[in-house]
Coordinates of C-alpha atoms and ligand atoms in Angstrom, one line a residue:
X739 CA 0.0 0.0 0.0
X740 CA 1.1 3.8 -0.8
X741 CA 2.4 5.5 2.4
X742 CA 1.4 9.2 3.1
X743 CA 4.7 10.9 2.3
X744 CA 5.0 14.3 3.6
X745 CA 8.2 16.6 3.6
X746 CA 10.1 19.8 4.6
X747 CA 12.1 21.7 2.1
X748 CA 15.7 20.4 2.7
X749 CA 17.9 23.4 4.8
X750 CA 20.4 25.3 3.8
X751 CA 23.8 24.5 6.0
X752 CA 25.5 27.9 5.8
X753 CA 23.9 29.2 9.5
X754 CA 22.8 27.2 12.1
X755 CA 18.7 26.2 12.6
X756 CA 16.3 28.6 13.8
X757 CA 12.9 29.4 14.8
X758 CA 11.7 29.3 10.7
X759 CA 13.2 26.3 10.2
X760 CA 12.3 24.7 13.2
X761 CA 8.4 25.8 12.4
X762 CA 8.1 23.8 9.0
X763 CA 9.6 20.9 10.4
X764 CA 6.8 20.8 13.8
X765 CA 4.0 21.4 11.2
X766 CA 5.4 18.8 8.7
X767 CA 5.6 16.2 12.3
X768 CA 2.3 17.4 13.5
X769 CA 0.8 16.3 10.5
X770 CA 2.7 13.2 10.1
X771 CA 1.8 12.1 13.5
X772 CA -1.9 12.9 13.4
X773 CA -1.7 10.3 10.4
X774 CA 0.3 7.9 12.6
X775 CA -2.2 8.1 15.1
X776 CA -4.7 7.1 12.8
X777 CA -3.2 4.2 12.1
X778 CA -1.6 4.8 8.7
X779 CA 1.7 4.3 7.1
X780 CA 3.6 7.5 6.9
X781 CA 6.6 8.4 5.3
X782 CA 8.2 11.6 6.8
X783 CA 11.6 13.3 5.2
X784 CA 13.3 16.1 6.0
X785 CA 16.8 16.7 4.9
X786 CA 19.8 19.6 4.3
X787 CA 20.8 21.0 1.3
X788 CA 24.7 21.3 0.9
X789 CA 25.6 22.6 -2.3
X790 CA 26.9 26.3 -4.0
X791 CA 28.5 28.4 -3.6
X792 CA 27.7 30.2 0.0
X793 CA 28.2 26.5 1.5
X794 CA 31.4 26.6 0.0
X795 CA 32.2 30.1 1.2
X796 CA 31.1 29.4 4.7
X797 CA 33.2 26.4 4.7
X798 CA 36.1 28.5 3.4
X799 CA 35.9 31.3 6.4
X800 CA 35.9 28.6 9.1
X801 CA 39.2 27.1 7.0
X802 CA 36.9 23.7 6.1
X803 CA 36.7 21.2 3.5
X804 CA 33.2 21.8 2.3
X805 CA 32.2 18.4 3.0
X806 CA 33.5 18.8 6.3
X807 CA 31.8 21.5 7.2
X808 CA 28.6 19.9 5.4
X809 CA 28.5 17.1 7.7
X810 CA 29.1 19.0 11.5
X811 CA 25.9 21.6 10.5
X812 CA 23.8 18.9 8.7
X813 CA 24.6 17.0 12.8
X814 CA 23.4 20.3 13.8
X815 CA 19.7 20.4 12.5
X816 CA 19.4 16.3 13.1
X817 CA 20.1 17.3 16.9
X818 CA 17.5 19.7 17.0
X819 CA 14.9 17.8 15.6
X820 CA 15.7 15.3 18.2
X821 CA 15.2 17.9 21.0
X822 CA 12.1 19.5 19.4
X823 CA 10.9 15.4 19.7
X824 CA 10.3 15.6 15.3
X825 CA 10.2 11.9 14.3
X826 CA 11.3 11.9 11.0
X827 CA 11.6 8.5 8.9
X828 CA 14.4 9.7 6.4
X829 CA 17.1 12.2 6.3
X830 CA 18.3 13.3 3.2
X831 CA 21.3 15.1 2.8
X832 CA 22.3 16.1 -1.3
X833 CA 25.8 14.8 -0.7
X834 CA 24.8 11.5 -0.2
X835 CA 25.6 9.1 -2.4
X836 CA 22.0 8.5 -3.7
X837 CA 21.1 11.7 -4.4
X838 CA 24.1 12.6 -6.3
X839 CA 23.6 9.6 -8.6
X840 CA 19.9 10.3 -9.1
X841 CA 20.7 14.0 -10.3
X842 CA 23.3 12.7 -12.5
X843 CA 20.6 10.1 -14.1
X844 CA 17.7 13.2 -14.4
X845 CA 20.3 15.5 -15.6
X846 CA 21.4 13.2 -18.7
X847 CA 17.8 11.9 -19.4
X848 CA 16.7 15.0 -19.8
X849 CA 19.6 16.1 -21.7
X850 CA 18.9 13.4 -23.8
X851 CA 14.7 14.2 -24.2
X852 CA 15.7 17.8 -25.0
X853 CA 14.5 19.2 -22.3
X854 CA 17.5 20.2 -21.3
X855 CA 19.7 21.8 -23.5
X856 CA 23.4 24.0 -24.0
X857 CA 23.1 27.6 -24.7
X858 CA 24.2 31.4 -23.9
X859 CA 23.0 33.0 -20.7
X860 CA 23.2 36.7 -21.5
X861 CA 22.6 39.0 -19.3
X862 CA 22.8 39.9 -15.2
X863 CA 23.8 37.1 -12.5
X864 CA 24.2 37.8 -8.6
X865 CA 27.2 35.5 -7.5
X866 CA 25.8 35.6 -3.6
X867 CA 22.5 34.2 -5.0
X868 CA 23.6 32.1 -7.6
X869 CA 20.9 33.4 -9.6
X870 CA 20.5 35.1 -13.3
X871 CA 18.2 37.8 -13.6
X872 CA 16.7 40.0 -16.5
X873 CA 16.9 42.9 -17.4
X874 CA 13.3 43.2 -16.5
X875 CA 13.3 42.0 -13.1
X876 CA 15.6 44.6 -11.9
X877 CA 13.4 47.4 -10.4
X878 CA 13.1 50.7 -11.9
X879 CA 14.9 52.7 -9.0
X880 CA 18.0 50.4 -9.3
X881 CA 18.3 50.1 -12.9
X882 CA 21.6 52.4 -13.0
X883 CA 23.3 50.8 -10.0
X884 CA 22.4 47.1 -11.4
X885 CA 21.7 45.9 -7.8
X886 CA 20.0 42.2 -6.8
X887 CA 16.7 42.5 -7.0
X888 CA 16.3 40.3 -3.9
X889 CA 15.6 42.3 -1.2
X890 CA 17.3 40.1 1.1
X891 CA 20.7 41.0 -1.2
X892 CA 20.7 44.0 -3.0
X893 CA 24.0 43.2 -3.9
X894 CA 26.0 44.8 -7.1
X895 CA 25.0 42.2 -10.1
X896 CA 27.4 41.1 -12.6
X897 CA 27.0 41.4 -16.2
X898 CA 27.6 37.9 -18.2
X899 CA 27.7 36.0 -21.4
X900 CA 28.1 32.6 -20.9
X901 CA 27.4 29.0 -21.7
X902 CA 25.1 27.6 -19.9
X903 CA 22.3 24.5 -19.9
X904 CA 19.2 25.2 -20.0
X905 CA 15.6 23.8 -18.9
X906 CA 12.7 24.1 -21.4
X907 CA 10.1 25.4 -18.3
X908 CA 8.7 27.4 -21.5
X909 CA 7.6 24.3 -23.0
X910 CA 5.5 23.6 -19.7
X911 CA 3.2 26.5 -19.1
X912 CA 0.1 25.1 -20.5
X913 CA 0.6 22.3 -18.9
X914 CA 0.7 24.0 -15.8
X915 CA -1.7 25.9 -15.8
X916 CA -4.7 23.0 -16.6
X917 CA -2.9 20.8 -14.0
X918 CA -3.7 24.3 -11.6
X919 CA -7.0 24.2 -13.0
X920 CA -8.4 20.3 -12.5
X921 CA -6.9 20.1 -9.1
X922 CA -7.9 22.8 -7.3
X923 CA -6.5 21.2 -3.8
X924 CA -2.8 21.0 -5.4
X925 CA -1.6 24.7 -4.7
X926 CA -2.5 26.1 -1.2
X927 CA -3.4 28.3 0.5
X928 CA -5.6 29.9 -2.3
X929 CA -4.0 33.8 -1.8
X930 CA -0.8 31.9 -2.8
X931 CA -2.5 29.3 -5.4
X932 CA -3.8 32.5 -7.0
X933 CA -0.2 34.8 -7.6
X934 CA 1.0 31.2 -8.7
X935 CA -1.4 30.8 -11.5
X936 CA -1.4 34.7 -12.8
X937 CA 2.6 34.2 -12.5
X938 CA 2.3 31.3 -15.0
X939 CA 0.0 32.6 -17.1
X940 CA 1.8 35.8 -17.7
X941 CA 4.6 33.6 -19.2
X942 CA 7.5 31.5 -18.4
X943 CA 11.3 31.6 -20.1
X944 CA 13.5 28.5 -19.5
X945 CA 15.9 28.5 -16.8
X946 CA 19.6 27.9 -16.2
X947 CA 19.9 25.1 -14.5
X948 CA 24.2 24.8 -14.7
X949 CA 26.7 27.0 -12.8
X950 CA 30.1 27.4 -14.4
X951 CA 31.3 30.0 -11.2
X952 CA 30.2 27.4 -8.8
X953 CA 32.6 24.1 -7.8
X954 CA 30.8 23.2 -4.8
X955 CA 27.8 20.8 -6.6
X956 CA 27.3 18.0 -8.5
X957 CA 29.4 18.1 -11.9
X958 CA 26.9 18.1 -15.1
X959 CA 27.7 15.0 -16.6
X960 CA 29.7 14.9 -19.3
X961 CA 30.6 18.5 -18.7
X962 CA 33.3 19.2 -15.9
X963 CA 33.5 22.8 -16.2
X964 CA 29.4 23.4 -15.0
X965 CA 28.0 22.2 -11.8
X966 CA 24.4 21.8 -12.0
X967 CA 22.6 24.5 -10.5
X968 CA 21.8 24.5 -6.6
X969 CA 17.8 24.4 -6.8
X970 CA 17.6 21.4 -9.5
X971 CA 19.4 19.8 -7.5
X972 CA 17.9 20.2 -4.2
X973 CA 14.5 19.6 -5.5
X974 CA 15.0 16.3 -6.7
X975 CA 15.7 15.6 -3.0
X976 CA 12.3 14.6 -2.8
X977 CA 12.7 11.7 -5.4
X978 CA 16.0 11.0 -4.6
X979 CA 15.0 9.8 -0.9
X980 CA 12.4 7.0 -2.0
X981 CA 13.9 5.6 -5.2
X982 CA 12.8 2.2 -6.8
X983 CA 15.8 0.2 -5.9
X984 CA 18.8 0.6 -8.9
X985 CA 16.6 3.2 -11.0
X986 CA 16.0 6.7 -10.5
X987 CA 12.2 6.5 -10.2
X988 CA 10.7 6.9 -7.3
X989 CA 8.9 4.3 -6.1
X990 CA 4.9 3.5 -5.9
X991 CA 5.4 3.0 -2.3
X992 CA 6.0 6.2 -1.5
X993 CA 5.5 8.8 -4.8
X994 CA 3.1 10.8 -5.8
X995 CA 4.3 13.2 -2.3
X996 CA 0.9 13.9 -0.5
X997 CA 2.2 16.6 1.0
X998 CA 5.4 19.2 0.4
X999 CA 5.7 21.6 3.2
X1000 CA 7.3 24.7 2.4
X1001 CA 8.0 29.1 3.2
X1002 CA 6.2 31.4 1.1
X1003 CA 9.5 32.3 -0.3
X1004 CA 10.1 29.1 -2.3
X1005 CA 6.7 28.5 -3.3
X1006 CA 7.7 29.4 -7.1
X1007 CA 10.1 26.7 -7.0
X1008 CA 7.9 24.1 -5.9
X1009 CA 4.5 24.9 -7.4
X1010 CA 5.9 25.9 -10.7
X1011 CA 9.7 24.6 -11.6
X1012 CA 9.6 21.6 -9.7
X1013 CA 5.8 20.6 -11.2
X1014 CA 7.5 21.0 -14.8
X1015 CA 10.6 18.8 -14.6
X1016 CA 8.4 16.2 -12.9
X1017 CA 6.2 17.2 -15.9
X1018 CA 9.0 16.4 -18.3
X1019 CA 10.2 13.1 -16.7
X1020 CA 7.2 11.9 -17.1
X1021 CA 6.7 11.2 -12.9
X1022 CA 3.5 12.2 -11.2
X1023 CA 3.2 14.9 -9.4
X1024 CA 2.4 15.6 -5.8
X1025 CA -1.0 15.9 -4.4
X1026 CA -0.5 19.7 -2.3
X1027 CA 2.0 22.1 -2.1
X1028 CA 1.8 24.0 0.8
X1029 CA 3.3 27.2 1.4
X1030 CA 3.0 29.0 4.8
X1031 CA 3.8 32.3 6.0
X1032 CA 6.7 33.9 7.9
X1033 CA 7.6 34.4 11.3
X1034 CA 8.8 38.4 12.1
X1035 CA 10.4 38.8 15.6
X1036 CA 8.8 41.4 17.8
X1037 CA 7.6 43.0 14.7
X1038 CA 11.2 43.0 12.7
X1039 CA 12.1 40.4 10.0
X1040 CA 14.6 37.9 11.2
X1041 CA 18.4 38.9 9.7
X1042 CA 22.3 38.6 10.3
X1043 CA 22.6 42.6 10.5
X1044 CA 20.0 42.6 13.5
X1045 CA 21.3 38.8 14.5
X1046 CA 17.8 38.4 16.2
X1047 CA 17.5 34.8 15.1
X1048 CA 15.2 32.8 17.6
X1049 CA 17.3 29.8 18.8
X1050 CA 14.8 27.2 19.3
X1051 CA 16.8 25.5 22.3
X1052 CA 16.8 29.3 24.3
X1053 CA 12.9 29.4 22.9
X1054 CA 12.3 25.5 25.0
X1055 CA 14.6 26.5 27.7
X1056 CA 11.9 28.3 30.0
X1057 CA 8.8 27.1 28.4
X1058 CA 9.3 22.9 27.5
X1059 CA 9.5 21.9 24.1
X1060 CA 5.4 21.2 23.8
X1061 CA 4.6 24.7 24.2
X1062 CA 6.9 26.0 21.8
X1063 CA 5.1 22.9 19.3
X1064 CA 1.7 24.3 20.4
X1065 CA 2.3 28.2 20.4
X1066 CA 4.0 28.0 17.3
X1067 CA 0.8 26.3 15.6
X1068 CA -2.0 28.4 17.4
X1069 CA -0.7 31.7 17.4
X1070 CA -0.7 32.0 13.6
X1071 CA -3.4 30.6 11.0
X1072 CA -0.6 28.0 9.1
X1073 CA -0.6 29.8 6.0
X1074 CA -0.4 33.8 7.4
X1075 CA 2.4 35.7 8.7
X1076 CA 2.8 36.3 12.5
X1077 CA 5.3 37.6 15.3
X1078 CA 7.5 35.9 17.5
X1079 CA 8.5 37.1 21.2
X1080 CA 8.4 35.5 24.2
X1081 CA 5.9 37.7 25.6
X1082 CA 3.8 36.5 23.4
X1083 CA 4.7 32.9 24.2
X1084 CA 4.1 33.6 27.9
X1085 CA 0.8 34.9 27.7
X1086 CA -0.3 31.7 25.6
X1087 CA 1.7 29.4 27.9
X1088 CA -0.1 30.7 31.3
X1089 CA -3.6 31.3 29.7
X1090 CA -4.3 28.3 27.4
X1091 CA -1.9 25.9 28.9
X1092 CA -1.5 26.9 32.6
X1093 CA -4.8 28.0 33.3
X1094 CA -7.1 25.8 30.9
X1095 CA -5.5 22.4 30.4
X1096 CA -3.0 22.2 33.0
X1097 CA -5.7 23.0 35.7
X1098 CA -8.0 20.9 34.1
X1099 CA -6.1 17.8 34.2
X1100 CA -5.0 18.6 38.5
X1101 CA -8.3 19.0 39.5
X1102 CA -9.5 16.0 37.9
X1103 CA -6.4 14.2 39.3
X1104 CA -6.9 15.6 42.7
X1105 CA -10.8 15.2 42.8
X1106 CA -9.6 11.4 41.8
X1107 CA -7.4 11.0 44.6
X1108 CA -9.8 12.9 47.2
X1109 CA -13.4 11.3 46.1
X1110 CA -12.2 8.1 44.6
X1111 CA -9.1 7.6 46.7
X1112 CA -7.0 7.8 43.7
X1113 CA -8.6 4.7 41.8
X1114 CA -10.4 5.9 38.6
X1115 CA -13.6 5.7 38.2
X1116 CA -15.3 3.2 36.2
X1117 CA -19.1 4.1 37.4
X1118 CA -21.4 5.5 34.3
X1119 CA -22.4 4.5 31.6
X1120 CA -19.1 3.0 29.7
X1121 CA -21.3 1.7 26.7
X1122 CA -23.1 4.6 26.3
X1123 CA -20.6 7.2 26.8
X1124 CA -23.6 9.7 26.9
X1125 CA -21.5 12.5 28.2
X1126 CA -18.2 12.1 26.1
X1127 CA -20.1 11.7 22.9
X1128 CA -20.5 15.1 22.8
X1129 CA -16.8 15.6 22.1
X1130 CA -16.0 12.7 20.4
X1131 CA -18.6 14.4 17.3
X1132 CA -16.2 16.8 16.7
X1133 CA -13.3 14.1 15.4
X1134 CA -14.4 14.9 12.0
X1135 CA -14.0 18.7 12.0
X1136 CA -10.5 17.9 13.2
X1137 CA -10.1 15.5 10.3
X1138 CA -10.4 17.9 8.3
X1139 CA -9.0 20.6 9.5
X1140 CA -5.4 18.7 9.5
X1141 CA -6.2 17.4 6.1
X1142 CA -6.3 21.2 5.0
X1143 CA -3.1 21.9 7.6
X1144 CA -5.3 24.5 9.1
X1145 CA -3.1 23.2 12.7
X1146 CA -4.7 26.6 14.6
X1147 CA -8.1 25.6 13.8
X1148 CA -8.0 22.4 14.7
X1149 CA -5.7 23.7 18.0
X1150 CA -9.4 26.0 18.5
X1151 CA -11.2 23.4 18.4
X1152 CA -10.1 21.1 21.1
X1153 CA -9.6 24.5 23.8
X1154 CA -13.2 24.7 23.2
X1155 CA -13.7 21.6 24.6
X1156 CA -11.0 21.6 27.2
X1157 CA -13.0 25.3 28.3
X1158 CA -16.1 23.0 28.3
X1159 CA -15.0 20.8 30.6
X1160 CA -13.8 23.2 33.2
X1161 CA -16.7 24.9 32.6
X1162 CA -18.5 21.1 33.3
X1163 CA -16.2 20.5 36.5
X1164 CA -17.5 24.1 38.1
X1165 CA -21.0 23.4 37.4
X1166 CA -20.7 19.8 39.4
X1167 CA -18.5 21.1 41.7
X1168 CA -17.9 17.2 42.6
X1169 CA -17.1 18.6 46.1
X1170 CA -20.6 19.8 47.3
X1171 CA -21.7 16.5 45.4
X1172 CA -19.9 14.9 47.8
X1173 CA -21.8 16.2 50.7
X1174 CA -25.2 16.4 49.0
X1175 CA -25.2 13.2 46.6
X1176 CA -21.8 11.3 46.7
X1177 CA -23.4 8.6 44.1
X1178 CA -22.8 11.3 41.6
X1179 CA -19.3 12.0 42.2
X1180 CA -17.9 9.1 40.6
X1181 CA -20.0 9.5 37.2
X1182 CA -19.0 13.0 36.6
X1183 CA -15.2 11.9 37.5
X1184 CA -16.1 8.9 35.3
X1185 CA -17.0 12.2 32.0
X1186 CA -14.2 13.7 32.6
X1187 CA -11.9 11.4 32.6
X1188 CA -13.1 10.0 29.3
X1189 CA -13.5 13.0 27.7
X1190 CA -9.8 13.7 28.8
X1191 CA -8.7 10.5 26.8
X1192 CA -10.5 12.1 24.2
X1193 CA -8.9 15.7 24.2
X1194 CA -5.1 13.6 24.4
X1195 CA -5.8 11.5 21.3
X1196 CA -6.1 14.5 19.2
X1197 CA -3.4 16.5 20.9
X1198 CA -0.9 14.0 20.7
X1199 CA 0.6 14.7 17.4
X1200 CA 1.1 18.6 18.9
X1201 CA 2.3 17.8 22.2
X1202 CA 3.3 14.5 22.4
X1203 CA 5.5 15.0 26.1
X1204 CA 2.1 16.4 27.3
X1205 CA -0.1 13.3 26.3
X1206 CA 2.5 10.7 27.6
X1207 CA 2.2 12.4 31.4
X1208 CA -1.3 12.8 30.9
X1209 CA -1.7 9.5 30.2
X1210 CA 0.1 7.9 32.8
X1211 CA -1.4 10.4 35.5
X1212 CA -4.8 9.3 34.5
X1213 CA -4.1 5.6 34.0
X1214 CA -4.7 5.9 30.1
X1215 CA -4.2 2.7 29.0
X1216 CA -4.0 3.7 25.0
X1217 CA -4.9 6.9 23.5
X1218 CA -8.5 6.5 20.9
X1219 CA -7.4 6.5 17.6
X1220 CA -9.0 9.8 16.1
X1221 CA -11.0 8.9 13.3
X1222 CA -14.5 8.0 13.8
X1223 CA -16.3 9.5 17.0
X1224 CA -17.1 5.5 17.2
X1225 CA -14.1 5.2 17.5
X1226 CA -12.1 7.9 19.9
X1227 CA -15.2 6.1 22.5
X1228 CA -14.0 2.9 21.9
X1229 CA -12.9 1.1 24.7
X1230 CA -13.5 0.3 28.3
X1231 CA -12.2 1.9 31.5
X1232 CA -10.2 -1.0 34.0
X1233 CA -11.1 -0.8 38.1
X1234 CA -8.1 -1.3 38.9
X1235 CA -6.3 1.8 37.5
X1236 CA -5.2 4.4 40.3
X1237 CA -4.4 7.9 39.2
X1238 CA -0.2 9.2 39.8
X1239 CA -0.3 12.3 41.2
X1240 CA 2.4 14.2 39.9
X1241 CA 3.8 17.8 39.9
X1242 CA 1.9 20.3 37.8
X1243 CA 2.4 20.1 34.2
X1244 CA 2.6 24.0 33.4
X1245 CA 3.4 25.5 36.4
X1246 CA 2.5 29.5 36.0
X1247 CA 5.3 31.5 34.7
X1248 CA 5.6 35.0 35.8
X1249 CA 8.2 37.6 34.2
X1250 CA 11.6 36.9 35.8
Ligands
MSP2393 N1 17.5 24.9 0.7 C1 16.3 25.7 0.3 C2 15.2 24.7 0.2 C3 15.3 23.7 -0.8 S1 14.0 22.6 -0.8 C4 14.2 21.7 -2.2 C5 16.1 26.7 1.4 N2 16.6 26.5 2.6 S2 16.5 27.4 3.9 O1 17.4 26.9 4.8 O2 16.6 28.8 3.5 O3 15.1 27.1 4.5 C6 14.0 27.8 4.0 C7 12.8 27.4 4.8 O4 13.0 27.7 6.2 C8 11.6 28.1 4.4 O5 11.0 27.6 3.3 C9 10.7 28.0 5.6 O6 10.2 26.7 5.6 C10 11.7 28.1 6.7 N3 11.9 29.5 7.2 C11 13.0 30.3 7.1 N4 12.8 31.5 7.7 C12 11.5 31.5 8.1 C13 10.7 32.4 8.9 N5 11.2 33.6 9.3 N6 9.4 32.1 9.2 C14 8.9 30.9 8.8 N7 9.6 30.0 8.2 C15 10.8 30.3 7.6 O7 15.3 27.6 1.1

């Protein structure tokens, strides 16, 4: 059977991860452990990207062999998706062995189809970007002084004339466009499907796709004196990581991708160049390519000159790593741009998680161990589950707000019912039950507790740390699978289950 295959763009090595980098690669987990905790087979890469020439020149300022240097950063973002608890299947990196030959193979075959073809690039290139660029993408204003039109660069361009390979994107625009057109789910979010299409419409040229400045890359074959450019490279990461053993065809098992994750800022390359060479080799293409928005910093774009960079590990330091998972996926509609600061963090941490869930789940605990004397309770209506049905109907708006990678609504969804159920705890007040009608006691312990194993099987794939200590506070056996409400109800609570009591789980944080 075809897995779900999701991924992350694969990271640049020349600076070390931060909080951008680190938000793709929760969203991408997120998503690929909802599906895992549906039951289904999941493929889940993430990789680095290691070629060109700014890889090479970082190397070079820290006096090391490129590859060197490769593999100590590359080490760098696999530790960090270990701390930020990101269970990846496969790790690509565009050295590897595997990928090099597989970029070798596309580059000749389609050298050989004629999609890919020797010419002249005349015109401007920007050596820091390793990119060409027109005389009509300059803007007006820096015509004279010739200057990058990336506004991350601005750097002095460099006028060229050289040989260069080419690939026939031209060739693909219509082709584009009425794949755009019959699958309307394939570009997301729509604002972005929408400057995608009128960007392909209003014409494409073909592209270099060989470097002769560059050394650090893959050598075109045949051709020593051109490496082949950085981003037809990098793409094919995604096939390169679940080939059909000794071809360079991805495999059944894994391709069509369901799902490629990645910034607004490299949504052309995926939803238009990447589309046309799978277009030209003849390979399906992926089901939805996401692109979500950009994280400022207390209102100011992340950048070396203002070196505010979030560090994810100083970000998890004072909050836990399942907050920074869960704030990073509420605070901002996945698909919008939003701001970073740990104020902002800290209000979300002591409101939602401190004051809503983390109370939730110690006064259920601690009515437990007072009323029940710490044994669960097991006295309702376990096949009826009248109470917890009421929640459990809402697994399907969930469904399908992770199917659509909207991660805040689903996030809104279960609060609501976590604000329910404190809501439901004050209106029993178990402990004037207790001295008016202590038969009820145990049945409204009995809701909550159930409707608890219900809130945890959706969270899990956000807060996984959270959901293991719920789970063994409670006595949660196994977590419902979220997919039917049938289903998240499933089950039968055990007698002989006693609650752990256990320190609280977001302690309030004030301002040091
Ligand atoms: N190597 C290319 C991708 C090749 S994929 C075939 C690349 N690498 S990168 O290191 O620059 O990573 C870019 C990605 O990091 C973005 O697409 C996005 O996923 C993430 N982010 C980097 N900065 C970000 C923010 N400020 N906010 C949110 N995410 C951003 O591009």
């Amino acid at each position: 059977m075809k897995k779900i295959y999701i991924t992350t763009p694969i990271y640049y090595i020349n600076a070390a991860p931060h909080i951008g980098h680190a938000y793709t690669t929760i969203a991408a987990d997120v998503l690929a452990r909802f599906y895992r905790s549906q039951n289904r087979e999941i493929h889940f890469l993430t990789g680095t990207d290691e070629h060109g020439l700014k890889i090479e020149e970082a190397a070079r300022a820290l006096g090391m062999e490129p590859q060197n240097y490769a593999d100590q950063i590359s080490e760098k973002f696999r530790e960090l998706w270990k701390h930020l608890d990101i269970r990846y299947d496969d790790f690509i990196r565009t050295t590897e062995e595997r990928h090099v030959r597989c970029v070798e193979d596309v580059f000749s075959r389609l050298l050989k189809s004629g999609d890919v073809y020797k010419g002249f690039y005349e015109g401007y290139y920007c050596l820091s970007c390793e990119t060409y660029w027109t005389e009509k993408e300059i803007l007006p204003n820096e015509k004279n002084l010739k200057l990058c039109p990336n506004s991350e660069c601005k750097k002095p361009l460099e006028r060229v004339k050289e040989e260069s390979y080419f690939f026939k994107l031209s060739k693909y625009q219509q082709a584009l466009i009425e794949h755009y057109q019959k699958n309307p789910g394939f570009l997301s979010p729509a604002h972005r499907a929408s400057e995608i299409v009128n960007f392909v419409k209003s014409g494409l040229q073909d592209i270099s796709v060989s470097r002769a400045k560059v050394k650090w890359g893959i050598p075109v074959p045949g051709d020593s004196a051109q490496t082949v450019y950085v981003w037809f490279d990098a793409l094919l990461n995604y096939v390169s990581a679940v080939l059909e053993s000794k071809t360079s065809n991805p495999s059944g098992e894994f391709w069509p991708a369901d799902a490629h994750i990645v910034g607004k800022e490299i949504y052309r390359f995926h939803a238009v160049i990447w589309p046309a060479m799978l277009l030209a080799l003849g390979f399906p293409l992926p089901k939805k390519v996401f692109a979500h928005g950009w994280w400022t910093v207390e209102g100011q774009k992340m950048s070396k000159s203002k070196g505010n960079f979030v560090d994810p590990y100083e970000a998890t330091r004072e909050f836990g790593v399942d907050s920074f998972r869960y704030f990073l996926l509420r605070e901002m509609p996945f698909g919008q741009d939003g701001d970073f600061s740990i104020e902002a963090l800290r209000r979300r941490y002591n409101s939602d998680l401190a004051n809503d869930l983390g109370n939730l789940i110690s006064r259920v605990v601690e009515m437990t161990d007072r009323f029940l004397g710490g044994k669960l309770p097991t006295q309702s209506d376990p096949e009826k589950h009248e109470y917890p049905r009421r929640w459990a109907e809402k697994t399907p708006a969930i469904q399908s707000a992770m199917e659509n990678l909207n991660f805040s609504e689903a996030l809104s969804i279960i609060w609501s019912v976590i604000s329910s159920l404190n809501q439901y705890v004050n209106e029993q007040a178990p402990w004037k039950l207790q001295k008016t009608s202590p038969e009820k006691v145990e049945p409204v312990l009995f809701n909550l507790v159930w409707s608890i194993r219900i809130v945890m099987g959706w969270l899990e794939p956000f807060m996984p740390q959270t959901a293991a200590k719920v789970q063994a506070q409670l006595g949660i056996r196994q977590l419902p699978r979220p997919v039917t409400a049938e289903e998240v109800l499933a089950g039968k609570p055990t007698a002989s289950h006693a609650i752990l009591k256990a320190p609280p789980l977001f302690p309030r944080k004030t301002k040091p």
